[in-house]
Coordinates of C-alpha atoms in Angstrom, one line a residue:
M1 CA -44.8 87.7 139.4
T2 CA -42.7 87.7 136.3
E3 CA -42.2 90.3 133.6
G4 CA -45.1 90.4 131.1
T5 CA -47.3 88.0 132.9
T6 CA -50.2 90.4 133.0
G7 CA -49.5 92.2 129.7
G8 CA -49.1 95.7 131.2
C9 CA -52.8 96.4 132.0
P10 CA -53.5 99.6 134.0
V11 CA -56.6 97.9 135.3
L12 CA -56.9 94.1 135.7
P13 CA -59.9 92.9 137.6
S14 CA -60.2 89.2 138.6
R15 CA -63.6 89.0 137.0
G16 CA -65.9 90.9 134.6
R17 CA -67.8 90.8 131.4
V18 CA -64.7 91.3 129.3
R19 CA -61.0 91.3 130.1
P20 CA -58.6 94.1 129.2
L21 CA -55.7 93.8 126.8
G22 CA -52.5 95.5 127.9
L23 CA -49.4 97.0 126.5
A24 CA -48.0 93.6 125.6
Q25 CA -51.1 92.9 123.4
V26 CA -51.8 96.3 121.9
S27 CA -49.2 98.6 120.5
L28 CA -49.9 101.9 118.7
T29 CA -48.2 102.0 115.4
G30 CA -48.9 105.5 114.1
G31 CA -51.5 108.3 113.8
F32 CA -53.1 110.7 116.2
W33 CA -52.4 108.9 119.5
A34 CA -49.0 107.4 118.6
E35 CA -47.8 111.0 117.8
R36 CA -48.9 112.1 121.2
Q37 CA -47.3 109.2 122.9
A38 CA -44.1 110.0 121.2
V39 CA -44.1 113.6 122.3
N40 CA -45.0 112.4 125.8
A41 CA -42.0 110.1 125.8
T42 CA -39.5 112.5 124.3
A43 CA -40.5 115.7 126.0
T44 CA -43.2 115.6 128.7
L45 CA -41.6 113.0 131.0
A46 CA -38.3 114.8 131.2
H47 CA -40.1 118.1 131.4
C48 CA -42.0 116.9 134.5
E49 CA -38.8 115.6 136.2
S50 CA -37.0 118.8 135.5
W51 CA -39.6 121.0 137.1
M52 CA -39.8 118.8 140.2
E53 CA -36.1 118.9 140.6
R54 CA -36.0 122.7 140.1
L55 CA -38.7 123.3 142.7
G56 CA -37.3 121.0 145.3
W57 CA -40.1 118.5 145.2
L58 CA -37.7 115.6 144.6
A59 CA -35.2 117.0 147.1
N60 CA -37.9 116.8 149.8
F61 CA -37.2 113.0 149.8
D62 CA -33.5 113.7 150.2
R63 CA -34.1 116.0 153.2
V64 CA -36.2 113.4 155.0
A65 CA -33.5 110.7 154.4
D66 CA -30.7 113.1 155.6
G67 CA -32.6 114.4 158.6
T68 CA -32.6 118.0 157.3
T69 CA -36.3 118.6 156.8
A70 CA -37.4 122.0 157.9
P71 CA -40.8 123.7 158.3
D72 CA -40.2 125.6 155.0
R73 CA -40.4 122.5 153.0
P74 CA -41.1 123.5 149.3
G75 CA -44.3 122.5 147.6
W76 CA -47.9 121.7 148.7
P77 CA -48.4 118.6 150.9
F78 CA -49.4 116.6 147.8
S79 CA -46.3 117.3 145.8
D80 CA -45.0 113.8 146.6
S81 CA -47.9 112.5 144.5
E82 CA -46.5 114.1 141.4
V83 CA -43.3 112.2 141.8
Y84 CA -45.2 109.0 142.1
K85 CA -47.4 109.8 139.0
L86 CA -44.2 110.5 137.1
L87 CA -42.9 107.1 138.2
E88 CA -46.1 105.5 137.0
A89 CA -45.8 107.2 133.6
L90 CA -42.1 106.1 133.3
A91 CA -43.1 102.5 134.1
W92 CA -45.7 102.4 131.4
E93 CA -43.2 103.9 129.0
T94 CA -40.6 101.3 129.7
G95 CA -43.2 98.6 129.4
R96 CA -44.3 100.0 126.1
T97 CA -40.9 100.7 124.5
G98 CA -38.1 99.5 126.8
D99 CA -36.7 103.1 126.7
A100 CA -33.4 103.2 128.4
E101 CA -33.7 106.8 129.6
A102 CA -37.1 106.1 131.2
E103 CA -35.6 103.0 132.9
A104 CA -32.7 105.1 134.2
A105 CA -35.1 107.7 135.5
I106 CA -37.2 105.1 137.4
K107 CA -34.1 103.8 139.1
R108 CA -32.7 107.2 140.2
I109 CA -36.0 108.5 141.5
T110 CA -36.8 105.2 143.3
V111 CA -33.5 105.4 145.1
R112 CA -34.4 108.9 146.5
V113 CA -37.9 107.8 147.4
A114 CA -36.8 104.6 149.1
R115 CA -34.2 106.4 151.3
A116 CA -37.0 108.6 152.7
Q117 CA -39.1 105.6 153.9
D118 CA -39.3 105.2 157.6
P119 CA -38.6 101.7 159.1
D120 CA -42.3 101.1 159.8
G121 CA -43.2 101.7 156.1
Y122 CA -44.5 105.3 156.5
L123 CA -43.5 107.4 153.6
G124 CA -44.1 111.2 153.4
T125 CA -42.2 114.4 153.3
C126 CA -44.6 116.8 154.9
F127 CA -45.5 115.2 158.2
G128 CA -43.7 113.3 161.0
H129 CA -40.1 114.5 160.6
G130 CA -38.2 117.1 162.5
D131 CA -40.4 120.1 163.4
Q132 CA -43.2 119.0 161.0
P133 CA -46.7 118.2 162.3
P134 CA -47.3 114.6 163.5
R135 CA -48.3 112.0 161.1
Y136 CA -52.0 111.9 160.1
S137 CA -52.7 115.1 162.1
D138 CA -54.5 116.7 159.2
L139 CA -56.4 114.0 157.3
E140 CA -58.7 116.6 155.8
G141 CA -56.0 118.5 153.9
G142 CA -52.7 116.7 154.5
H143 CA -53.0 114.2 151.6
E144 CA -50.7 111.7 153.2
L145 CA -52.8 108.7 152.2
Y146 CA -53.6 110.3 148.8
N147 CA -49.9 110.5 148.1
L148 CA -49.4 106.8 149.0
G149 CA -52.3 105.8 146.7
H150 CA -50.3 107.2 143.8
L151 CA -47.2 105.4 145.0
L152 CA -49.2 102.1 144.9
Q153 CA -50.4 102.8 141.4
A154 CA -46.9 103.5 140.3
A155 CA -45.8 100.1 141.8
V156 CA -48.7 98.4 139.9
A157 CA -47.4 99.8 136.6
R158 CA -43.9 98.6 137.5
L159 CA -45.0 95.2 138.6
R160 CA -47.1 94.6 135.5
T161 CA -44.4 95.8 133.0
H162 CA -41.2 94.7 134.7
G163 CA -41.7 92.6 137.8
E164 CA -40.9 93.1 141.4
D165 CA -38.1 95.6 142.2
D166 CA -37.2 98.2 144.7
L167 CA -40.2 100.5 143.8
V168 CA -42.6 97.6 144.3
R169 CA -41.0 96.7 147.6
V170 CA -41.3 100.3 148.8
A171 CA -44.9 100.3 147.9
R172 CA -45.6 96.9 149.6
R173 CA -44.1 98.3 152.9
A174 CA -46.2 101.4 152.6
A175 CA -49.3 99.4 152.0
D176 CA -48.6 97.2 155.0
H177 CA -48.1 100.3 157.1
V178 CA -51.5 101.7 156.0
C179 CA -53.2 98.4 156.8
R180 CA -51.6 98.3 160.3
T181 CA -52.5 101.9 161.0
F182 CA -56.0 102.1 159.5
G183 CA -57.1 98.5 159.6
Q184 CA -60.1 97.0 161.5
D185 CA -58.4 97.5 164.8
G186 CA -56.6 100.8 163.9
L187 CA -57.6 104.4 163.3
A188 CA -61.2 104.4 162.0
K189 CA -60.5 107.3 159.7
I190 CA -60.2 108.3 156.1
C191 CA -58.2 110.7 153.9
G192 CA -59.8 114.0 152.7
H193 CA -58.7 113.2 149.1
P194 CA -59.6 109.7 147.9
E195 CA -56.9 107.8 146.1
I196 CA -55.4 105.4 148.6
E197 CA -58.5 103.2 147.9
V198 CA -57.9 102.7 144.2
G199 CA -54.2 102.2 144.8
L200 CA -54.8 99.5 147.5
A201 CA -57.3 97.7 145.4
E202 CA -55.2 97.5 142.3
L203 CA -52.0 96.6 144.2
G204 CA -53.9 93.9 146.0
R205 CA -54.9 92.4 142.6
A206 CA -51.4 92.7 141.3
L207 CA -49.7 91.1 144.3
G208 CA -52.5 88.7 145.1
E209 CA -52.8 90.4 148.6
D210 CA -56.5 90.3 149.5
R211 CA -55.9 92.3 152.7
Y212 CA -55.1 95.4 150.6
I213 CA -58.5 95.0 148.8
E214 CA -60.1 94.6 152.2
Q215 CA -58.5 97.8 153.5
A216 CA -59.8 99.6 150.4
R217 CA -63.3 98.3 151.3
L218 CA -62.9 99.6 154.9
F219 CA -62.0 103.0 153.7
L220 CA -65.0 103.1 151.3
D221 CA -67.4 102.0 154.0
R222 CA -66.1 104.6 156.4
R223 CA -66.7 107.4 154.0
G224 CA -70.0 109.4 154.1
H225 CA -70.5 109.3 157.9
G226 CA -69.0 112.7 158.8
T227 CA -65.6 111.2 159.8
L228 CA -63.7 114.3 158.5
R229 CA -64.0 117.7 160.1
D230 CA -66.5 119.9 158.5
I231 CA -65.2 122.8 156.3
P232 CA -66.8 125.9 154.8
L233 CA -67.3 124.0 151.5
G234 CA -69.1 121.2 153.3
R235 CA -68.4 117.6 153.7
A236 CA -69.6 116.9 150.2
Y237 CA -66.4 118.4 149.1
F238 CA -64.6 115.2 150.0
Q239 CA -67.6 112.9 149.7
D240 CA -68.0 112.5 153.4
D241 CA -71.6 113.6 153.5
L242 CA -73.4 110.5 152.3
P243 CA -72.4 106.8 152.1
I244 CA -71.4 105.7 148.6
R245 CA -74.2 103.1 148.4
Q246 CA -76.9 105.8 149.1
A247 CA -75.6 108.4 146.7
D248 CA -77.4 109.0 143.4
V249 CA -75.0 111.4 141.8
W250 CA -71.4 112.6 142.0
R251 CA -70.9 115.8 144.0
G252 CA -68.2 117.8 145.6
H253 CA -64.6 118.0 144.3
A254 CA -64.7 116.2 140.9
V255 CA -61.4 114.5 141.0
R256 CA -61.9 113.2 144.6
A257 CA -65.4 111.9 143.6
L258 CA -64.1 110.1 140.6
Y259 CA -61.1 108.5 142.2
L260 CA -63.4 107.3 145.0
T261 CA -65.8 105.9 142.4
A262 CA -63.0 104.0 140.6
A263 CA -62.1 102.3 143.8
A264 CA -65.8 101.5 144.5
V265 CA -66.0 99.6 141.1
D266 CA -62.8 97.8 142.0
V267 CA -64.0 96.6 145.4
A268 CA -67.5 95.8 144.0
V269 CA -66.0 93.6 141.4
E270 CA -63.5 91.8 143.7
R271 CA -66.1 91.3 146.4
G272 CA -69.0 90.4 144.0
D273 CA -70.9 93.3 145.6
D274 CA -73.7 93.9 143.1
E275 CA -75.4 96.5 145.3
L276 CA -72.3 98.7 145.3
L277 CA -71.8 98.2 141.5
R278 CA -75.4 99.2 140.9
A279 CA -75.0 102.3 143.0
V280 CA -72.0 103.4 140.9
E281 CA -73.9 102.7 137.6
R282 CA -76.7 104.8 139.0
Q283 CA -74.4 107.7 139.8
W284 CA -72.7 107.5 136.4
E285 CA -76.0 107.6 134.6
R286 CA -77.2 110.8 136.3
S287 CA -73.9 112.5 136.5
V288 CA -73.1 112.0 132.8
S289 CA -76.6 113.0 131.6
R290 CA -76.9 116.0 133.8
R291 CA -73.6 117.2 135.2
T292 CA -71.1 116.6 132.3
Y293 CA -70.1 118.9 129.5
I294 CA -70.4 118.0 125.8
T295 CA -66.6 117.6 125.8
G296 CA -66.8 114.9 128.6
G297 CA -65.4 117.5 131.0
M298 CA -66.6 117.3 134.6
G299 CA -66.7 120.0 137.2
S300 CA -68.6 123.2 136.7
R301 CA -67.6 125.1 139.8
H302 CA -64.3 127.0 140.4
Q303 CA -64.9 127.4 144.1
D304 CA -64.3 123.7 144.9
E305 CA -63.2 122.3 141.5
G306 CA -66.4 120.4 141.8
F307 CA -69.6 119.3 140.3
G308 CA -72.5 121.7 140.3
E309 CA -76.2 120.8 140.6
D310 CA -78.1 119.1 137.7
W311 CA -78.0 121.2 134.6
E312 CA -75.5 123.7 136.1
L313 CA -73.0 123.7 133.1
P314 CA -71.9 127.3 132.3
P315 CA -69.4 127.2 129.4
D316 CA -67.4 130.2 130.4
R317 CA -67.1 129.1 134.0
A318 CA -66.5 125.5 133.3
Y319 CA -63.6 124.2 135.4
C320 CA -63.4 120.8 133.7
E321 CA -60.0 120.0 135.3
T322 CA -57.8 117.8 133.2
C323 CA -57.3 115.5 136.1
A324 CA -61.1 115.0 136.3
G325 CA -61.0 113.9 132.7
V326 CA -58.3 111.3 133.5
A327 CA -60.3 110.1 136.5
S328 CA -63.5 109.9 134.4
I329 CA -61.7 107.5 132.1
M330 CA -60.6 105.5 135.0
V331 CA -64.2 105.1 136.2
S332 CA -65.7 104.4 132.8
W333 CA -63.1 101.8 131.8
R334 CA -63.7 99.9 135.1
L335 CA -67.4 100.0 134.5
H336 CA -67.0 98.7 131.0
L337 CA -64.8 95.8 132.0
A338 CA -67.4 94.9 134.6
T339 CA -70.5 95.2 132.4
G340 CA -69.4 95.2 128.7
D341 CA -71.7 98.3 128.2
V342 CA -70.2 100.4 125.4
R343 CA -71.8 103.6 126.8
Y344 CA -68.7 103.7 129.0
T345 CA -66.2 103.5 126.1
D346 CA -68.2 106.1 124.2
L347 CA -67.6 108.5 127.1
I348 CA -63.9 107.5 127.2
E349 CA -63.5 108.4 123.5
R350 CA -65.2 111.8 124.0
T351 CA -63.0 112.6 127.0
L352 CA -59.8 111.4 125.4
Y353 CA -60.2 113.7 122.4
N354 CA -61.7 116.7 124.0
V355 CA -60.0 116.9 127.4
V356 CA -56.9 114.7 127.6
A357 CA -55.6 115.3 124.1
T358 CA -56.2 119.0 124.2
S359 CA -54.4 119.6 127.5
P360 CA -50.8 119.4 126.4
S361 CA -49.3 121.7 123.8
T362 CA -47.9 120.2 120.6
D363 CA -44.4 120.2 122.1
G364 CA -45.6 118.4 125.3
Q365 CA -44.3 121.1 127.6
A366 CA -47.3 123.2 128.5
F367 CA -50.7 122.2 129.7
F368 CA -54.3 123.2 130.4
Y369 CA -55.3 122.7 134.0
A370 CA -58.9 124.0 133.6
N371 CA -60.7 123.5 130.3
P372 CA -63.4 126.1 129.9
L373 CA -65.7 125.8 126.8
H374 CA -66.0 129.6 126.3
Q375 CA -63.4 132.2 126.8
R376 CA -64.5 135.8 126.4
T377 CA -61.1 137.3 126.0
P378 CA -57.7 135.9 125.1
G379 CA -55.6 134.8 128.1
R380 CA -52.2 136.2 128.6
P381 CA -49.5 133.7 127.5
A382 CA -47.8 132.0 130.4
D383 CA -44.1 132.6 131.0
A384 CA -42.2 129.4 130.0
N385 CA -39.8 129.8 132.9
E386 CA -42.3 130.6 135.7
V387 CA -44.7 128.5 137.7
S388 CA -48.3 129.6 136.9
P389 CA -50.2 130.5 140.1
R390 CA -53.6 130.3 138.4
A391 CA -54.8 126.9 137.3
E392 CA -58.0 128.5 135.9
A393 CA -56.3 131.1 133.8
G394 CA -57.5 129.5 130.6
V395 CA -54.1 129.2 129.0
R396 CA -51.5 126.4 128.9
A397 CA -48.7 126.8 131.3
P398 CA -45.4 124.8 131.6
W399 CA -46.0 124.2 135.3
F400 CA -48.5 125.2 138.0
D401 CA -48.3 125.9 141.7
V402 CA -50.7 122.9 141.9
S403 CA -49.3 120.8 139.1
C404 CA -51.3 117.6 139.2
C405 CA -52.5 117.7 135.6
P406 CA -49.1 117.3 133.6
T407 CA -48.2 114.1 135.4
N408 CA -51.8 112.8 135.1
V409 CA -51.7 113.4 131.3
A410 CA -48.2 111.8 131.1
R411 CA -49.3 108.5 132.9
T412 CA -52.5 108.3 130.8
L413 CA -50.7 108.7 127.4
A414 CA -47.9 106.3 128.4
G415 CA -50.4 103.6 129.3
L416 CA -53.0 104.4 126.6
G417 CA -52.6 101.0 124.9
G418 CA -54.2 99.4 127.9
Y419 CA -57.5 101.2 127.2
L420 CA -58.1 100.4 123.5
A421 CA -59.3 96.8 123.3
T422 CA -60.8 93.9 125.3
A423 CA -61.3 90.2 124.8
D424 CA -63.7 87.5 126.1
D425 CA -64.2 83.8 125.6
D426 CA -65.7 84.4 122.1
G427 CA -63.3 86.9 120.6
L428 CA -61.9 90.5 120.4
Q429 CA -63.6 93.9 120.9
I430 CA -62.0 97.1 119.6
H431 CA -63.2 100.2 121.4
Q432 CA -60.9 103.1 120.4
Y433 CA -59.7 103.5 116.8
A434 CA -56.0 104.1 116.2
P435 CA -53.4 102.4 114.0
C436 CA -52.2 99.6 116.1
A437 CA -51.2 95.9 116.2
I438 CA -53.3 93.6 118.5
R439 CA -51.9 90.2 119.4
T440 CA -53.8 88.0 121.9
E441 CA -55.4 84.5 122.1
L442 CA -58.6 82.8 122.9
P443 CA -58.9 80.8 126.1
D444 CA -58.3 77.6 124.0
G445 CA -55.0 79.0 122.8
R446 CA -56.0 79.9 119.3
P447 CA -54.2 83.1 118.3
I448 CA -55.9 86.4 117.4
A449 CA -53.7 88.8 115.4
V450 CA -55.0 91.9 113.7
D451 CA -53.7 95.2 112.5
V452 CA -55.8 98.3 112.6
E453 CA -55.3 100.8 109.8
T454 CA -57.0 104.2 110.0
G455 CA -56.6 108.0 109.7
Y456 CA -59.2 108.5 112.5
P457 CA -60.3 111.0 113.6
E458 CA -59.5 112.9 110.4
T459 CA -61.2 110.1 108.4
G460 CA -64.0 107.8 109.5
T461 CA -62.7 104.6 107.7
V462 CA -61.2 101.9 110.0
R463 CA -59.8 98.8 108.4
V464 CA -59.0 95.7 110.5
R465 CA -56.6 93.5 108.7
V466 CA -56.2 89.9 109.9
A467 CA -52.5 89.2 110.3
A468 CA -52.8 85.5 111.1
G469 CA -55.6 83.1 110.6
S470 CA -56.8 80.6 113.2
T471 CA -58.8 77.4 113.1
G472 CA -62.5 77.8 113.9
P473 CA -64.7 80.8 114.2
W474 CA -64.4 83.7 116.6
T475 CA -66.1 87.0 117.0
L476 CA -64.7 90.4 116.0
S477 CA -66.6 93.3 117.6
L478 CA -66.2 96.9 116.6
R479 CA -67.6 99.8 118.6
V480 CA -70.0 102.1 116.7
P481 CA -70.1 105.4 118.6
A482 CA -73.5 106.7 119.7
W483 CA -73.1 109.7 117.4
A484 CA -72.4 107.5 114.3
A485 CA -75.9 106.8 112.9
G486 CA -75.6 105.5 109.4
A487 CA -72.3 103.8 109.9
T488 CA -71.5 100.8 107.6
L489 CA -69.6 97.6 107.9
T490 CA -67.9 95.8 105.0
D491 CA -66.9 92.2 105.3
E492 CA -66.2 89.7 102.5
G493 CA -67.4 92.1 99.9
R494 CA -70.8 92.8 101.5
T495 CA -71.7 96.1 103.1
R496 CA -74.4 96.6 105.7
E497 CA -75.5 99.4 107.9
V498 CA -74.7 99.0 111.6
A499 CA -76.3 100.7 114.5
P500 CA -74.5 102.3 117.4
G501 CA -73.2 99.7 119.9
L502 CA -71.1 96.8 119.0
A503 CA -71.0 95.6 115.4
E504 CA -70.1 91.9 115.5
I505 CA -68.7 89.5 112.8
T506 CA -68.5 85.8 113.8
R507 CA -66.7 83.5 111.3
E508 CA -63.4 81.8 110.7
F509 CA -60.9 84.5 109.7
R510 CA -58.0 84.0 107.3
A511 CA -54.8 85.9 107.1
G512 CA -55.2 88.9 104.8
D513 CA -58.9 89.3 105.5
V514 CA -60.0 93.0 105.8
I515 CA -63.0 94.2 107.7
A516 CA -63.8 97.8 107.3
I517 CA -66.1 100.1 109.2
D518 CA -67.0 103.5 107.9
L519 CA -68.2 106.1 110.4
P520 CA -70.0 109.3 109.2
M521 CA -67.7 112.2 109.7
A522 CA -69.8 115.1 108.4
P523 CA -70.0 117.9 110.9
R524 CA -73.2 118.0 112.8
F525 CA -75.1 120.5 115.0
T526 CA -75.7 119.4 118.6
W527 CA -78.3 121.3 120.7
P528 CA -78.1 121.5 124.5
D529 CA -80.8 120.3 126.9
P530 CA -83.1 123.3 127.4
R531 CA -82.7 122.9 131.2
I532 CA -79.1 124.1 130.9
D533 CA -79.8 127.8 131.4
A534 CA -76.3 129.0 130.4
V535 CA -76.4 127.7 126.8
R536 CA -80.1 128.0 126.0
G537 CA -80.3 129.3 122.4
C538 CA -76.8 128.1 121.6
V539 CA -75.6 125.3 119.4
A540 CA -72.4 123.2 119.2
V541 CA -70.7 121.7 116.2
E542 CA -69.2 118.2 116.4
R543 CA -67.3 116.1 113.9
G544 CA -66.7 112.5 114.7
P545 CA -65.5 112.3 118.3
E546 CA -64.4 115.9 118.4
V547 CA -66.2 119.0 119.6
L548 CA -65.1 121.8 117.4
C549 CA -64.0 125.2 118.5
L550 CA -64.7 128.6 116.9
E551 CA -61.8 131.0 117.5
S552 CA -61.9 134.8 117.1
R553 CA -58.8 134.8 115.0
D554 CA -60.6 132.8 112.4
L555 CA -63.3 135.5 112.0
P556 CA -63.1 138.5 109.7
G557 CA -62.1 141.9 111.0
A558 CA -62.5 142.6 114.7
A559 CA -65.8 140.9 115.1
G560 CA -66.5 139.5 118.5
L561 CA -67.7 135.9 119.1
D562 CA -70.7 137.3 121.2
A563 CA -72.0 138.9 118.0
L564 CA -72.1 135.7 116.0
V565 CA -75.4 134.3 114.9
I566 CA -75.7 130.9 113.2
D567 CA -78.6 129.7 111.0
P568 CA -78.6 125.9 111.6
S569 CA -81.1 125.4 108.8
A570 CA -78.4 126.1 106.3
G571 CA -76.3 123.2 107.3
L572 CA -72.6 122.6 107.5
R573 CA -69.7 121.8 105.2
A574 CA -66.6 119.7 106.2
E575 CA -64.0 122.4 105.2
P576 CA -62.6 125.6 106.6
G577 CA -65.3 128.2 107.0
G578 CA -67.8 125.4 106.6
V579 CA -70.8 127.0 108.3
D580 CA -73.0 127.9 105.3
A581 CA -75.0 130.6 106.9
W582 CA -73.8 132.9 109.6
R583 CA -73.9 136.6 110.3
F584 CA -73.0 139.2 112.9
D585 CA -75.6 141.2 114.7

């Protein structure tokens, strides 16, 4: 494996309807997402490392290495995973920019992690050392394999942006340990929090180690047979109630369900398992149509951070964990690569703008954990110097007692270029609109070089400028979102209306050619399905990919939101105060 050979793709299946373009082929050059990437790079990454240092989560590795681990180890059992997610974010950042500070952070953190690895490859700071409980003695809640899954994903990021180094070698030894311990002839058990599966599958692809993919398959096939001890929330909480192939919908803890599903797509693709892929598609269809909020948020229950029943979508009690939004993108991107269906990239857009982008503050140093759609009273601002004990408080906080979301946002933003575009044997497909430069080539070696110019989502005009011509025709495909009825495409001076889906242009392109797509950005009313009891009689306002928010401070006087009545027959205007007819009762 050499630097740049895979282009820095977060997901790189060996087969599929389309192939992803990575950080080496797609670079953001400005606009909405580039601004957020810059804040992530200059503020969020250091912020995360600082809090982990302050709370002793990094020092946990030092204590294991030095033999000073004590029962009062700081942090939850899964705090190791935050270190690994930070490493992944740093790896994508160095792959994207070559940033020297990020590179230095990777090296200093890797040294501390590597020192804590046991000779047999086991790596963990909460079990198996000193007076701690034995290894794998609490698979329901111990998160040992979950933590290692995030380590493997960090190693994938490093491998695909830099090449093999100490971090990758640590991950390889850990993966080998997992295969020896839980392989066909080992412990026939699973982890209460899925994640090791997706880490093994992607590391197997990256290293060409099929046995890692096989171990991921074993873990998937073991789940759903009551392997884990039952708990008051039930085995559905960790998806151990029903085999994956038999399930029709996502249930239980939302992040766990989605990480597991991402791995199921990976294994289905690598094994050519059409039955498993169809099961995931079936689950996606019902879960998105009946158990997902208009924002793309998933998880309507606080008690288990989980999915509710069909149509159980209360706006004020929406949990919609930021991590579930990240995991939803992981699943939908894999499904799109496998099938080419743009329904999946439609959902990615919705989730990116309304969950991922809204979680961090503008300075990148405070985050939403839960993302409710209706807040009855203003939340108390979090103390910038204190850990927030309440993930569901409805306010951004600099850090949480369970702080999985900041690092998940960080790794997603750092690697975002790997989710914008794909290619196939015929040409290029652009799925998410942002100012960027795309450089790739067709299988026959002909170059494709385009620059995307847009003010999206403020404006709906997207221009694709051909930077270099090539001999012979190829196909440029532009995603028309499902909400964009009436969109138009202009090419070679001719304008035509294009339906939601993929708008395709096949011809020989010359340097300087400009293809423009115009998406209708007028605000629009969206009505809920009447089967959703909690919002019957309500209406949402959307504009482009964004779901708009009505805030009490924008209303006159001391009027409460619960007294607001909107007359949808009067229409909307795309300006402040743009609801033409509203009153208070």
